[in-house]
Coordinates of C-alpha atoms in Angstrom, one line a residue:
Chain A
E22 CA -15.3 -9.9 -11.2
T23 CA -13.7 -10.4 -7.9
G24 CA -11.6 -8.4 -5.5
V25 CA -10.7 -4.8 -6.6
T26 CA -10.6 -3.9 -10.2
Q27 CA -9.1 -0.8 -11.8
T28 CA -9.5 0.7 -15.3
P29 CA -7.7 1.6 -17.4
R30 CA -4.6 -0.4 -16.7
H31 CA -2.4 2.0 -18.7
L32 CA -3.0 5.7 -19.5
V33 CA -0.9 8.2 -21.4
M34 CA -2.1 11.7 -21.4
G35 CA -0.9 15.2 -22.2
M36 CA -0.7 17.9 -19.6
T37 CA -3.8 19.6 -20.9
N38 CA -6.0 16.5 -21.0
K39 CA -8.7 15.5 -18.6
K40 CA -9.1 11.8 -17.8
S41 CA -10.5 9.7 -15.0
L42 CA -9.4 6.5 -13.3
K43 CA -12.0 4.1 -12.1
C44 CA -11.9 1.6 -9.2
E45 CA -14.5 -0.9 -8.3
Q46 CA -14.4 -3.3 -5.3
H47 CA -16.5 -6.5 -5.1
L48 CA -15.7 -7.3 -1.5
G49 CA -18.5 -5.5 0.4
H50 CA -16.0 -3.2 2.1
N51 CA -16.9 0.2 3.4
A52 CA -13.7 2.1 2.9
M53 CA -11.7 2.9 -0.2
Y54 CA -8.3 4.5 -0.8
W55 CA -6.2 6.1 -3.6
Y56 CA -2.4 5.7 -3.5
K57 CA 0.4 6.9 -5.6
Q58 CA 3.4 4.7 -6.1
S59 CA 6.5 6.4 -7.7
A60 CA 9.9 4.9 -8.3
K61 CA 12.2 5.5 -5.4
K62 CA 9.4 6.8 -3.1
P63 CA 7.3 5.1 -0.5
L64 CA 3.7 4.4 -1.3
E65 CA 1.8 7.6 -0.7
L66 CA -1.8 7.7 0.6
M67 CA -3.8 10.3 -1.4
F68 CA -7.4 10.0 -0.4
V69 CA -9.5 8.0 2.0
Y70 CA -13.3 7.5 1.7
S71 CA -15.1 5.8 4.6
L72 CA -18.8 5.1 4.2
E73 CA -18.7 7.3 1.0
E74 CA -17.4 10.3 2.9
R75 CA -13.9 11.7 2.3
V76 CA -12.1 11.4 5.6
E77 CA -8.6 12.2 4.5
N78 CA -6.9 14.2 1.9
N79 CA -3.1 14.2 2.3
S80 CA -2.3 17.5 0.8
V81 CA -2.9 16.4 -2.7
P82 CA -2.8 19.0 -5.4
S83 CA -6.2 20.1 -6.7
R84 CA -5.4 18.7 -10.2
F85 CA -6.4 15.4 -8.6
S86 CA -10.1 15.2 -7.7
P87 CA -11.6 12.1 -6.1
E88 CA -15.2 11.0 -6.3
C89 CA -17.0 8.2 -4.4
P90 CA -20.6 7.8 -5.7
N91 CA -21.2 4.7 -3.6
S92 CA -19.3 2.2 -1.4
S93 CA -18.3 0.1 -4.4
H94 CA -16.9 2.7 -6.7
L95 CA -14.1 5.2 -6.6
F96 CA -12.9 7.6 -9.2
L97 CA -9.9 9.8 -9.6
H98 CA -10.4 12.7 -12.0
L99 CA -7.3 14.1 -13.5
H100 CA -6.7 17.5 -15.2
T101 CA -3.7 19.6 -16.1
L102 CA -1.3 17.1 -14.7
Q103 CA 2.5 17.5 -14.6
P104 CA 5.1 15.0 -15.8
E105 CA 6.0 14.4 -12.2
D106 CA 2.6 12.9 -11.7
S107 CA 3.5 9.9 -13.8
A108 CA 3.3 6.9 -11.5
L109 CA 1.3 3.8 -10.6
Y110 CA -2.0 4.7 -9.1
L111 CA -3.4 2.1 -6.8
C112 CA -6.8 1.8 -5.4
A113 CA -7.5 -0.3 -2.3
S114 CA -10.5 -1.1 -0.1
S115 CA -11.0 -2.4 3.4
Q116 CA -13.6 -3.1 6.0
E117 CA -13.3 -0.2 8.5
E118 CA -13.0 -2.4 11.5
D119 CA -10.3 -4.6 10.0
R120 CA -8.4 -2.0 7.9
R121 CA -6.3 -4.6 6.2
Q122 CA -6.2 -3.3 2.6
F123 CA -7.0 -5.1 -0.6
F124 CA -5.4 -3.6 -3.6
G125 CA -6.4 -3.3 -7.2
P126 CA -3.8 -4.0 -10.0
G127 CA -3.2 -0.3 -10.5
T128 CA -3.2 2.2 -13.4
R129 CA 0.2 3.0 -14.9
L130 CA -0.1 6.7 -15.7
T131 CA 2.3 8.6 -18.0
V132 CA 2.0 12.3 -18.4
L133 CA 3.8 13.8 -21.4
Chain B
E3 CA 5.4 13.1 11.9
L4 CA 5.0 9.3 11.6
K5 CA 7.9 7.6 9.9
V6 CA 8.2 4.0 8.9
E7 CA 11.7 2.7 8.0
Q8 CA 12.6 -0.7 6.7
N9 CA 16.0 -2.3 6.5
P10 CA 17.5 -3.6 4.5
L11 CA 16.2 -1.9 1.4
F12 CA 17.7 -4.6 -0.8
L13 CA 18.4 -8.2 0.1
S14 CA 19.9 -10.9 -2.0
M15 CA 20.0 -14.3 -0.5
Q16 CA 20.7 -17.9 -1.4
E17 CA 17.9 -20.4 -1.3
G18 CA 17.7 -22.3 1.9
K19 CA 19.0 -19.4 4.0
N20 CA 17.3 -17.5 6.8
Y21 CA 17.0 -13.8 7.1
T22 CA 15.1 -11.0 8.8
I23 CA 13.6 -7.8 7.6
Y24 CA 13.1 -5.0 10.1
C25 CA 10.4 -2.4 10.3
N26 CA 10.8 0.6 12.7
Y27 CA 8.1 3.2 13.2
S28 CA 8.4 6.5 15.0
T29 CA 5.3 6.8 17.1
T30 CA 2.5 4.8 18.7
S31 CA 0.4 3.0 16.1
D32 CA -2.8 1.0 16.3
R33 CA -1.7 -1.8 14.0
L34 CA 1.1 -3.0 11.8
Y35 CA 0.7 -4.7 8.4
W36 CA 2.9 -6.6 6.1
Y37 CA 2.4 -6.6 2.3
R38 CA 4.1 -8.3 -0.6
Q39 CA 4.4 -6.8 -4.1
D40 CA 5.6 -8.9 -7.1
P41 CA 7.3 -7.0 -9.9
G42 CA 4.7 -5.3 -12.1
K43 CA 1.9 -6.3 -9.8
S44 CA -0.2 -4.9 -7.0
L45 CA 0.2 -5.4 -3.3
E46 CA -1.1 -8.4 -1.4
S47 CA -1.8 -8.5 2.3
L48 CA 0.3 -10.9 4.3
F49 CA -0.2 -10.2 8.0
V50 CA -1.9 -7.9 10.4
L51 CA -0.4 -7.6 13.8
L52 CA -2.7 -6.1 16.4
S53 CA -0.9 -6.1 19.7
N54 CA 2.4 -6.3 21.5
G55 CA 4.0 -9.7 21.2
A56 CA 1.8 -10.7 18.3
V57 CA 3.3 -13.4 16.1
K58 CA 1.8 -14.7 12.9
Q59 CA 3.2 -17.3 10.6
E60 CA 2.4 -18.5 7.1
G61 CA 4.6 -20.9 5.3
R62 CA 8.2 -19.7 5.4
L63 CA 7.3 -16.2 6.6
M64 CA 6.8 -15.2 10.3
A65 CA 6.0 -11.7 11.4
S66 CA 6.2 -10.3 15.0
L67 CA 5.5 -7.1 16.7
D68 CA 7.1 -5.3 19.6
T69 CA 5.1 -2.2 20.3
K70 CA 7.4 -1.0 23.1
A71 CA 10.4 -1.0 20.7
R72 CA 8.2 0.2 17.8
L73 CA 9.6 -2.7 15.8
S74 CA 8.2 -5.4 13.6
T75 CA 10.2 -8.2 12.0
L76 CA 9.5 -10.4 9.1
H77 CA 11.5 -13.5 9.3
I78 CA 12.2 -15.7 6.3
T79 CA 13.0 -19.4 6.9
A80 CA 14.8 -21.5 4.3
A81 CA 14.1 -19.1 1.5
V82 CA 12.9 -20.3 -1.9
H83 CA 12.9 -18.5 -5.2
D84 CA 9.1 -17.9 -5.1
L85 CA 9.6 -15.5 -2.2
S86 CA 11.4 -13.0 -4.4
A87 CA 9.3 -9.8 -4.2
T88 CA 9.2 -6.4 -2.5
Y89 CA 7.9 -6.5 1.1
F90 CA 6.3 -3.5 2.7
C91 CA 5.3 -2.9 6.3
A92 CA 2.7 -0.3 7.1
V93 CA 1.2 1.3 10.2
D94 CA -1.9 3.2 10.7
W95 CA -3.7 5.1 13.3
V96 CA -7.1 6.8 13.7
S97 CA -6.7 9.8 16.0
G98 CA -8.3 12.9 14.6
T99 CA -7.1 12.3 11.1
Y100 CA -6.5 8.9 9.5
K101 CA -3.0 8.0 8.6
Y102 CA -1.7 4.9 6.8
I103 CA 2.0 5.0 6.2
F104 CA 4.0 2.5 4.2
G105 CA 7.7 1.8 4.7
T106 CA 10.1 2.2 1.8
G107 CA 10.0 -1.5 1.0
T108 CA 12.6 -4.3 1.0
R109 CA 13.3 -5.8 -2.3
L110 CA 14.1 -9.4 -1.8
K111 CA 15.8 -11.6 -4.4
V112 CA 16.3 -15.2 -3.6
L113 CA 19.0 -16.8 -5.8
A114 CA 18.7 -20.4 -6.8

């Protein structure tokens, strides 16, 4: 595997379900990010992890819970989501000094 | 509040023509980035502009940065169909909290 991978690529869940999105980067970077991309809205930064510590949480509802067990892996745990949470969720990584971001293919999430 | 605005939002152009996409941001930023997103795919980094007057070119795309005017441009020379995509600019800064803000994107369609 190369670059940034995300699983699953597509996810359909009910509002009472609990699911997790997974991201893995193979670039040796030390920062990882979660973004939400909705139709007709700019890309929104959700969480930032640098050296495995969360450094930014942009007022994201608590039904989204990130986890970064090491510098290569990032999870987004989802529970009791709302239909308006349906979107493309993108993971990215960067080297902290460079900050140019490398994106994964995204997970297309649909909440019913 | 940091805002990043792009114009135009949509651009339809003939092959062989030149055009410029503009990116304005509302406050001092450390760096400016340009990304490309093909339909149904993730974002790909194009350029990182680090200082006032910076200019970078790759193929038919050239990006420049004027930090005094808080303006970046992405110039397309002799457009070809393969350049059809959505182009995003983004700015970031690290001052207290970390912010990485994307513009709304410019959807470019190059007509054969």
